[in-house]
Short mmCIF file of C-alpha atoms and ligand atoms in Angstrom, two decimals:
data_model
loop_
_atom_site.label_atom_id
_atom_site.label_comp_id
_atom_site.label_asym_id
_atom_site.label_seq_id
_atom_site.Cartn_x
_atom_site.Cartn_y
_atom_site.Cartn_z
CA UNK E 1 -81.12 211.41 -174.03
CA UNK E 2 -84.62 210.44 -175.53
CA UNK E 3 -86.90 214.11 -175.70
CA UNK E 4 -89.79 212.61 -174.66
CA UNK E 5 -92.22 215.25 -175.61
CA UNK E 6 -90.99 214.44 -179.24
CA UNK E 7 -91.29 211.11 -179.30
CA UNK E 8 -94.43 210.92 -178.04
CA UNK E 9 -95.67 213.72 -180.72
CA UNK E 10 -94.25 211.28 -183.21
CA UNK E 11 -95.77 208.45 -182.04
CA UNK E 12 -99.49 210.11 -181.97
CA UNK E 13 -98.86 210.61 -185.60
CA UNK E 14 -97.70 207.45 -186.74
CA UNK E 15 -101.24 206.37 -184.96
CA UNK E 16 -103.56 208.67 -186.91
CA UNK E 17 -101.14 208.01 -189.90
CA UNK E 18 -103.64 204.59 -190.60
CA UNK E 19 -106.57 206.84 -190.31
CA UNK E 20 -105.69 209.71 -192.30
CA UNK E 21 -104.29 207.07 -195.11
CA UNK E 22 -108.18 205.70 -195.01
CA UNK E 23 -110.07 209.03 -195.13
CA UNK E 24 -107.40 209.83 -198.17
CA UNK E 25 -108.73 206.57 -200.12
CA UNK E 26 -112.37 207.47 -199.73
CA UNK E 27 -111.86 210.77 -201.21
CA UNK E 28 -109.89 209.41 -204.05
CA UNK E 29 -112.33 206.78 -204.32
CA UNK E 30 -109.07 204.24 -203.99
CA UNK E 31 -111.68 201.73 -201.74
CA UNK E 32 -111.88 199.13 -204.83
CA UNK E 33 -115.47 198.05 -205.78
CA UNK E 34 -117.10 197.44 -201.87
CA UNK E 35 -116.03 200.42 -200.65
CA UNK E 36 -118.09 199.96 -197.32
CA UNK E 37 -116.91 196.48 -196.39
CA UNK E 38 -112.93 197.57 -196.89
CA UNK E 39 -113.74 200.49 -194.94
CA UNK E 40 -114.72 198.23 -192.42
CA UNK E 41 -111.76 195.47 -192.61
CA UNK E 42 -109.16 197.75 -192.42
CA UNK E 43 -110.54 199.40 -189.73
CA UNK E 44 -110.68 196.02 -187.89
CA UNK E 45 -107.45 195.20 -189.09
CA UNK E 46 -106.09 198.31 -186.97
CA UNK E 47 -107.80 197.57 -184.36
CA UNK E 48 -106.36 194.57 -183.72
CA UNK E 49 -102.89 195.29 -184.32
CA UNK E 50 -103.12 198.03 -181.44
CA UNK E 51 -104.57 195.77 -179.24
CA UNK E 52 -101.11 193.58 -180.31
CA UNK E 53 -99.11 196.17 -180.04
CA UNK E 54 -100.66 197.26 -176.31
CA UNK E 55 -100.04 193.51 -175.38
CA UNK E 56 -96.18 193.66 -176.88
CA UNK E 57 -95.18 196.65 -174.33
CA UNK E 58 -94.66 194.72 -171.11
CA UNK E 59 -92.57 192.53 -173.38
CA UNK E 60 -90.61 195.21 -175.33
CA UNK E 61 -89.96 196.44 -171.55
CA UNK E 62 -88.43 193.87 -169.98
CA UNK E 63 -86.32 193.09 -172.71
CA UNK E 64 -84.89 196.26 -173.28
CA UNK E 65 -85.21 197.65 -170.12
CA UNK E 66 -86.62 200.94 -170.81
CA UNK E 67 -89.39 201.82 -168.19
CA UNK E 68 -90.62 204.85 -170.41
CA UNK E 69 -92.82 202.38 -172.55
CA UNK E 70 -95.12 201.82 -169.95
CA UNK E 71 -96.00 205.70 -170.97
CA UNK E 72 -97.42 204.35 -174.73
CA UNK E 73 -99.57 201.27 -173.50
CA UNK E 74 -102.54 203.62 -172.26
CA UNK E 75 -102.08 205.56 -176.03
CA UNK E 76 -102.00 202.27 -177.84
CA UNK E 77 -105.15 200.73 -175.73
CA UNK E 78 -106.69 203.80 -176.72
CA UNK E 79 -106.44 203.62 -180.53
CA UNK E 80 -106.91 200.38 -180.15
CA UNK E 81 -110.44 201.64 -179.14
CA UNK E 82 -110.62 204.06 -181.33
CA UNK E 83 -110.09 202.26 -184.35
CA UNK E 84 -112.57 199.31 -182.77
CA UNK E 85 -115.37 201.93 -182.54
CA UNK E 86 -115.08 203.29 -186.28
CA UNK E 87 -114.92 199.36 -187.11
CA UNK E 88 -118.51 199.19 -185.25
CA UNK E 89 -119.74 202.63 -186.28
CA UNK E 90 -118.90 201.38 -189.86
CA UNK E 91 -120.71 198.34 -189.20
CA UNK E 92 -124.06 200.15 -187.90
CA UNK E 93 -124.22 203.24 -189.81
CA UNK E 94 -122.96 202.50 -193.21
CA UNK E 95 -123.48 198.60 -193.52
CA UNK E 96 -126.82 198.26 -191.34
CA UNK E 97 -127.90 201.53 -191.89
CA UNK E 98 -129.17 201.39 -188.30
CA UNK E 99 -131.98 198.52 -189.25
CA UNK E 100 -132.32 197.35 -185.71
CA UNK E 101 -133.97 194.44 -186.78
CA UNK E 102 -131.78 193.05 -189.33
CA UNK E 103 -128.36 194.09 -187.09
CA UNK E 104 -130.00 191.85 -183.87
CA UNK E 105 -130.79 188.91 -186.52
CA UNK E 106 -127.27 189.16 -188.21
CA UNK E 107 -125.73 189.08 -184.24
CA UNK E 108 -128.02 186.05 -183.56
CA UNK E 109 -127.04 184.21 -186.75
CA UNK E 110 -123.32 184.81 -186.72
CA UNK E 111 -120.91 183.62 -184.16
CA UNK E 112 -118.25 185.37 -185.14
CA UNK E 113 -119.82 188.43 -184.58
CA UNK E 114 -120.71 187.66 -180.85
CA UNK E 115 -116.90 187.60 -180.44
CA UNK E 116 -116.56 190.93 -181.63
CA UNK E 117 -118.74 192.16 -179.47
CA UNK E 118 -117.60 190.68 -176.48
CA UNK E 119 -114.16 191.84 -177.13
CA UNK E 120 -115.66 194.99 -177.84
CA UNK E 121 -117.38 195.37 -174.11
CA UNK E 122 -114.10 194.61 -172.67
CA UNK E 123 -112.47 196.89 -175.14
CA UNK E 124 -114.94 199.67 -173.94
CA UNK E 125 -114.45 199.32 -170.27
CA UNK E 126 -110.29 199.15 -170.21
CA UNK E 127 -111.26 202.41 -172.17
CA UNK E 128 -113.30 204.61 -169.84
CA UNK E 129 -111.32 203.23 -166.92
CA UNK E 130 -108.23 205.13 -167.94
CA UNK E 131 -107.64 208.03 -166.67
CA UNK E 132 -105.48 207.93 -163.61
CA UNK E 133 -108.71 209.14 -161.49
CA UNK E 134 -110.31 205.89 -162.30
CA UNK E 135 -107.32 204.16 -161.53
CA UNK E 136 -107.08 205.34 -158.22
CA UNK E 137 -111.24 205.45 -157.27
CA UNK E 138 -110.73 201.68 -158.47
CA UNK E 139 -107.56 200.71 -156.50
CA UNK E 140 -106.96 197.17 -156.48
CA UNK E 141 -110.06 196.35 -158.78
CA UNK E 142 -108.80 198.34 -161.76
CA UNK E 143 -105.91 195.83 -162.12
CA UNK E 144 -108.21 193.12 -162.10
CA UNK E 145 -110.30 194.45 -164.55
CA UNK E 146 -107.29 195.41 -167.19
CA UNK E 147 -106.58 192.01 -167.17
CA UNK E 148 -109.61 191.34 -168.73
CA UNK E 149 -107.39 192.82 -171.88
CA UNK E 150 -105.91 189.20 -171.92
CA UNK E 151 -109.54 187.99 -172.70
CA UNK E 152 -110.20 190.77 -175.14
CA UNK E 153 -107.33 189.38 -177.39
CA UNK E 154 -108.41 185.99 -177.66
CA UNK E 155 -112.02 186.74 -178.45
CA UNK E 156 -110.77 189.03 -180.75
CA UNK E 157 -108.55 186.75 -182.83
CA UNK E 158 -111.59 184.25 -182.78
CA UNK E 159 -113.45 187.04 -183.94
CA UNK E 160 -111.03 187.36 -186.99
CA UNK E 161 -110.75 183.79 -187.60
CA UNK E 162 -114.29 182.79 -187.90
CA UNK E 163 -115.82 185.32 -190.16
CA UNK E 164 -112.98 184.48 -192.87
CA UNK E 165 -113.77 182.11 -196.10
CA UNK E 166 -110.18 182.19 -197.97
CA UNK E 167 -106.69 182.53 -196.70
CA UNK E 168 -105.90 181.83 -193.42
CA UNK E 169 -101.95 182.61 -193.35
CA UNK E 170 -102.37 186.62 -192.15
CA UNK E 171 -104.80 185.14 -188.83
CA UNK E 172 -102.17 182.35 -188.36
CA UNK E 173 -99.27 184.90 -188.06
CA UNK E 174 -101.61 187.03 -185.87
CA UNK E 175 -102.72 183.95 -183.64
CA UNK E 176 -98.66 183.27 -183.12
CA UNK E 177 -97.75 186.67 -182.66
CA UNK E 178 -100.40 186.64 -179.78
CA UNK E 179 -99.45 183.19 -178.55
CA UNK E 180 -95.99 184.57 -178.25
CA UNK E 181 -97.17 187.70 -176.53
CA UNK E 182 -99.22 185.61 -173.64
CA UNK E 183 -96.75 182.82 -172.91
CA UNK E 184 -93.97 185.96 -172.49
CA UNK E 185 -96.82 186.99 -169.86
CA UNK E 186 -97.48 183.63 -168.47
CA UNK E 187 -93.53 183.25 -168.04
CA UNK E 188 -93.41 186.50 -166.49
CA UNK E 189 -96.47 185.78 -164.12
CA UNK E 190 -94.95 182.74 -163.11
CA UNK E 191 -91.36 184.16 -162.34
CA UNK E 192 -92.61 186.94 -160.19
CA UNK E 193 -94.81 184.08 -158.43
CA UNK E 194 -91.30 182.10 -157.83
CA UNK E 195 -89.38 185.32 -156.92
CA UNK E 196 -92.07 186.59 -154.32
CA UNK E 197 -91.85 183.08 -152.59
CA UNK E 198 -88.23 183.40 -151.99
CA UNK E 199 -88.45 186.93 -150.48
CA UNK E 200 -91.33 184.74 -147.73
CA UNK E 201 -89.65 183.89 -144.46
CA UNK E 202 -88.43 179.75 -144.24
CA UNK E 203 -90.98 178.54 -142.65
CA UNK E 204 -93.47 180.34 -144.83
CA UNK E 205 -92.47 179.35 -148.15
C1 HEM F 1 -119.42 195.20 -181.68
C2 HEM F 1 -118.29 194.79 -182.11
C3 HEM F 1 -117.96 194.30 -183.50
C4 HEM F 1 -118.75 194.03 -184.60
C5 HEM F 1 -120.24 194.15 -184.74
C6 HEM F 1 -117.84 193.58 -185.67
C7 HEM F 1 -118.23 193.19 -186.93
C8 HEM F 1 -117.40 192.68 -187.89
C9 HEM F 1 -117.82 192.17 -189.18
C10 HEM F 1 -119.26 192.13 -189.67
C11 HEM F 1 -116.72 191.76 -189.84
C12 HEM F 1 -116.67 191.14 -191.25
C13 HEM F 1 -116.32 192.18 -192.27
C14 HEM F 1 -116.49 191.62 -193.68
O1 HEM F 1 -115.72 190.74 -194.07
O2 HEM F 1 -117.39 192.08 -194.36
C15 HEM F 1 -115.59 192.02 -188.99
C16 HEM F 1 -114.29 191.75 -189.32
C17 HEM F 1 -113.21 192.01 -188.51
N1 HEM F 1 -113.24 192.58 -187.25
FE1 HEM F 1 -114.90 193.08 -186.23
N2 HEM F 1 -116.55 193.61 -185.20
C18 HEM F 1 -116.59 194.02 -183.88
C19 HEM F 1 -115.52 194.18 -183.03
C20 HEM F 1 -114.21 194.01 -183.38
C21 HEM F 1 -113.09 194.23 -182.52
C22 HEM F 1 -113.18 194.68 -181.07
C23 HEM F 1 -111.97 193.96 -183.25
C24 HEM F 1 -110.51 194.04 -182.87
C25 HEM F 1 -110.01 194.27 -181.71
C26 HEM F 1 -112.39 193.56 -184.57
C27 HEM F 1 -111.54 193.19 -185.59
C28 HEM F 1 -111.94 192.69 -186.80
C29 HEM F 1 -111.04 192.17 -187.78
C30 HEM F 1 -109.52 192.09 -187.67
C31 HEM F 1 -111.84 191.74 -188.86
C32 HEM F 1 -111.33 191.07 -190.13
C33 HEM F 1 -110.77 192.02 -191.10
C34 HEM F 1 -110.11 191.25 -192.24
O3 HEM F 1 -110.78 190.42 -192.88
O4 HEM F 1 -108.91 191.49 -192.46
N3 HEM F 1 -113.76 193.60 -184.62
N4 HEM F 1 -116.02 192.58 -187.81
#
């Protein structure tokens, strides 16, 4: 018998763990020589893998079965937000130093950074939708809208992909992982669809 209350302690750890590691570099000055912009990747990087790791639990859960994992998708999406808004605080405060001017000509100029944004919006509103009051005052529209989390993940990854210069491998892995992730969905979409249509009456099929 899992003890739930444990597990989920453990788990909340294991997602600050990434954070605390990060504020334990800065004060050991362990950031190598742009201290700023690796602030600001690795925050990104985390950000993305909990938005991976939200998208994995409907899979995990069908495969093994276990309905408790539904539990840790709302705590993933969150730190997926989490770490996404320290990525952009990061960006604005310590790397724009809040120069208006210069952040709307670098989100004109760069593509890649329209992505982020985007996926950021999305990002935002699966957020504040979350608690179950929001669920409910929503009904049937608050499904719609967190499947906007699909869309999220795919401007995200072209978020990732177009600002790099050098080696692509890590975004390939990332892009397959996802590709994975939705055609499990798609699959799953499609055999519910089939299902449903069976349960119809003859004549109604
Ligand atoms: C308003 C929203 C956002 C802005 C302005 C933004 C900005 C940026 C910038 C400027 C970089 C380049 C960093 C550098 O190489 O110097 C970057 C990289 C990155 N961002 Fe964002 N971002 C945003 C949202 C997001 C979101 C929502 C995610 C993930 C869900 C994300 C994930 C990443 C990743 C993975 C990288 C690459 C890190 C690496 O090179 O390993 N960003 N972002």
């Amino acid at each position: 018998m899992i003890d739930k209350k444990n597990l989920h302690f453990k788990i909340l750890v294991i997602c600050w763990l990434p954070l605390l590691l990060i504020i334990v570099d800065i004060f050991l000055d362990h950031l190598g020589p742009n201290p700023i912009r690796a602030l600001h990747i690795r925050l990104g990087d985390w950000s993305l893998r909990f938005l991976w790791i939200t998208l994995a639990i409907t899979p995990i859960q069908v495969i093994t079965n276990w309905r408790g994992m539904s539990d840790y998708r709302r705590m993933f999406g969150l730190f997926c937000f989490t770490y996404a808004s320290l990525h952009l605080f990061v960006y604005l405060v310590m790397d724009q130093a809040l120069q208006w001017q210069a952040i709307g000509q670098d989100i004109l100029e760069s593509t890649y950074i329209w992505f982020g944004v985007l996926a950021y919006i999305i990002i935002f509103l699966l957020a504040i939708t979350t608690p179950n009051r929001s669920k409910k005052l929503m009904g049937k529209n608050w499904k719609k809208l967190h499947r906007f989390i699909y869309l999220a993940s795919l401007l995200a990854i072209l978020h990732y992909f177009l600002q790099l210069k050098g080696n692509l491998a890590l975004p390939f892995l990332y892009a397959l992982i996802l590709f994975i992730l939705l055609s499990f969905r798609l699959i799953l979409v499609f055999k519910t669809r089939q299902v449903s249509k069976l349960m119809l009456p003859k004549g109604r099929r």
